[in-house]
Amino acid sequence: MNDKTIDSILEETRQFPPSKESSTGANITKEELEQLKKQASDDYEGFWAQLAKENLYWFKEFTTVLNEENAPNYEWFGDGEINVSYNCLDKNVESSPNKTAIIFEAENGDTRRISYKELLEEVSLFANGLLSLGVETGDRVIIYMPMSPEAVVAMQACARIGAIHSVVFGGFSSNALKDRIDDAKAKIVITADGAFRGGKTIPLKQATDNALKDWNHSIEHVIVLKRTGESVSILEGRDLWWKDLIKNQNKESTPVPLSSEHPLFILYTSGSTGKPKGIQHSSGGYLLHAKMTFKWIFDIKDSDVFWCTADVGWVTGHTYVTYGPLAAGATILIYEGAPTYPHGGRFWEICEKHQVSLFYTAPTAIRALMKLGDDIPNKYDLSNLRLLGTVGEPINPEAWMWYHTVIGKEKCPIVDTWWQTETGAAMISPLPGVTATKPGSCTQALPGISVDIVDEGANPVNQPNKGGYLVIKKPWPSMLRTIWGDNERYIETYWEKFDNKYYVAGDSANMDQDDFFWIMGRIDDVLNVSGHRLGTMEVESALVAHPDIAEAAVVGMPHEVKGEGIFAFVVTKGERPLGAMKNEVTETLRSWVSDQVGPIAKPDEIRFSDNLPKTRSGKIMRRLLRSIAKGEEITQDVSTLEDESIIKQLQQNE
Ligand code: PRX
């Protein structure tokens, strides 16, 4: 482990027990929680089987719950047949066809409401459109779209016919899109002419065209939603408009019964190499945990309006926008644009306008909005809010307290949910009617989820506030099944460390005297920038792909709003840039990385040197670079350095 694995120095003693209002009538009461935990520990498979039978509709009921034959490639409910879209749409149309499924708020303030019945119709039209293009069960479909109801329609339509979707975040560049198309060997790209964000437009179709240029790709068709109205090129025979595709389709479509293990989606995420991992999720097991955690953690009631601010390009936008809430028949809000456009009160204005009652966002957004001052949220009526959530990175107690007092008016429980792209759904989180929360702690594991902290030897660290590896000790239904096309990497990354016994999350954590979890950070070379994962290698590969760059090393540094910022150490070919030239090269490299990966990967700081600090055996001393990035004094042993004078150059930034 690196230097993040220190003992916890954060001492947070404040506690907030659930209020009477949040415990009365909560979906999970103290007694029910104890009962669920007891059931899970008495009969683990029986516990999940019962939930799966009671909460999901099966075309064919499963007889096997957990199959461990090919561990750690576990299977759940494998001989059962299910359709995720049927569970999210048809089931709710049967009971409440006119209930609002989606409230859409455009960046310019236009609003659209879509009922469950209308959503099913749109999904059916589009699913039939995909079938008409020859899309078959198991084909891969890339979704590269703005935040819009149509993004959800596209995902649900894939699920309906058994196509495996892979959503690529609209902020990723054409290069990143190309890599994902290539790895997934996708047949279709669904995109839009553009996306509105922060008062600008993002040319998604143009990026798609660039991604498909000059190589022998697998894409047969590109479907284009008209959103911004900007002119785009349409390649005859390959490209077609969304509205033309659905024009003559049938409004009804038959959901295909699929094995519970059928891959619902692949979602690419960063790891410690330059190549993103295609995290593969299942149908039945994934949907079960998405739905259960949504009901338990967000305490959903029929009258609630739930707003998760995550983009569908991230896992949070899969589980708590598209699948969990719709499976639970909830009303969700989708907002198209940027949090502070056209003004800093946009989020709170939307909460007031649509009477949002459950609000779920990331610490980076909370910090950015906190910086704008209390006057802004205080202008809006936030009295409908009854629960607040956070996800994506550790929340600092100061931001937690602001969220609690200024936004929640000290009456809304805060659910700090720990999970990952790989876990599929939340794993550690308070339950609003039961758990006393502490600012900065994601508290305790959910029923049926077995989490622990272990040392190098896989022994539990049974000591308060002592750090160790966060592991999951039992397979769970929504776990990733593999890395698309690379099962070896799956085993190596998540299981080998402790002999395939425990799932290794890649985070370090500690537990306090009340057995509450505190996440300390990543233990691998992965950064958490604004709650999004980025591999240092990904940024390094992008930098060295520039013709003028010889070497690069990237580390994280503390950042007030983003949580973690990107610090790049770069060696250029030829002369080291100085003076005005340095600023010029810095800007060139920042936009180069943005083009290669996407704006989120732009280095916050770039420092040039004649060489990188290496040991005599040629290994870059990353710990040293991390200290320099933080502006710390160098106290570590540098005697193994090839050239000690390089430290001064790196520190002085001349
Ligand atoms: O380091 C943890 C952090 O985000 C990582 C997972 O990132 P990703 O797969 O992009 O998914 C983010 C949304 C689920 C974790 O390994 N993380 C996530 N939630 C929390 C967190 N760190 C602290 N507290 C959280 N609540």
Short mmCIF file of C-alpha atoms and ligand atoms in Angstrom, two decimals, residues 269 314-316 360 363 390-395 416-423 428 440 442 505-507 519-522 528 531-533, ligand 1:
data_model
loop_
_atom_site.label_atom_id
_atom_site.label_comp_id
_atom_site.label_asym_id
_atom_site.label_seq_id
_atom_site.Cartn_x
_atom_site.Cartn_y
_atom_site.Cartn_z
CA THR A 269 -13.96 2.58 -15.98
CA TRP A 314 -21.46 6.94 -15.04
CA VAL A 315 -22.63 3.97 -13.02
CA THR A 316 -24.68 6.18 -10.70
CA TYR A 360 -28.59 12.68 -4.57
CA PRO A 363 -19.31 15.92 -2.82
CA THR A 390 -23.93 11.77 -1.56
CA VAL A 391 -21.68 9.44 -3.56
CA GLY A 392 -18.43 9.19 -5.47
CA GLU A 393 -15.73 10.21 -3.01
CA PRO A 394 -15.26 10.80 0.69
CA ILE A 395 -17.21 13.88 1.76
CA ASP A 416 -23.46 8.78 2.24
CA THR A 417 -23.42 5.76 -0.06
CA TRP A 418 -20.18 3.89 -0.77
CA TRP A 419 -20.06 1.77 -3.88
CA GLN A 420 -18.29 1.41 -7.24
CA THR A 421 -18.90 0.74 -10.91
CA GLU A 422 -17.96 -2.84 -10.09
CA THR A 423 -20.34 -3.34 -7.17
CA ILE A 428 -22.27 0.67 2.59
CA GLY A 440 -17.71 11.86 6.56
CA CYS A 442 -20.61 6.01 4.96
CA ALA A 505 -12.26 -2.93 -3.81
CA GLY A 506 -9.05 -0.95 -4.31
CA ASP A 507 -9.90 1.46 -1.47
CA ILE A 519 -13.15 5.51 3.33
CA MET A 520 -9.62 6.89 3.10
CA GLY A 521 -8.96 6.76 -0.65
CA ARG A 522 -7.69 4.59 -3.49
CA ASN A 528 -10.77 10.40 -7.97
CA GLY A 531 -15.98 11.88 -8.02
CA HIS A 532 -14.86 10.30 -11.31
CA ARG A 533 -12.23 7.70 -11.60
O1 PRX B 1 -12.85 5.32 -3.97
C1 PRX B 1 -14.23 5.03 -3.88
C2 PRX B 1 -15.02 6.26 -4.32
O2 PRX B 1 -15.27 6.07 -5.70
C3 PRX B 1 -14.74 4.82 -6.15
C4 PRX B 1 -15.65 4.21 -7.18
O3 PRX B 1 -15.70 5.03 -8.31
P1 PRX B 1 -16.70 4.73 -9.49
O4 PRX B 1 -16.57 3.32 -9.90
O5 PRX B 1 -16.47 5.77 -10.51
O6 PRX B 1 -18.12 4.88 -8.87
C5 PRX B 1 -18.52 6.08 -8.28
C6 PRX B 1 -19.99 6.03 -7.96
C7 PRX B 1 -20.47 4.83 -7.28
C8 PRX B 1 -14.64 4.00 -4.89
O7 PRX B 1 -13.71 2.95 -5.05
N1 PRX B 1 -16.30 6.37 -3.60
C9 PRX B 1 -17.53 6.11 -4.08
N2 PRX B 1 -18.47 6.40 -3.16
C10 PRX B 1 -17.82 6.85 -2.07
C11 PRX B 1 -16.44 6.82 -2.34
N3 PRX B 1 -15.52 7.18 -1.42
C12 PRX B 1 -15.98 7.59 -0.21
N4 PRX B 1 -17.29 7.65 0.11
C13 PRX B 1 -18.24 7.32 -0.77
N5 PRX B 1 -19.52 7.41 -0.44
#
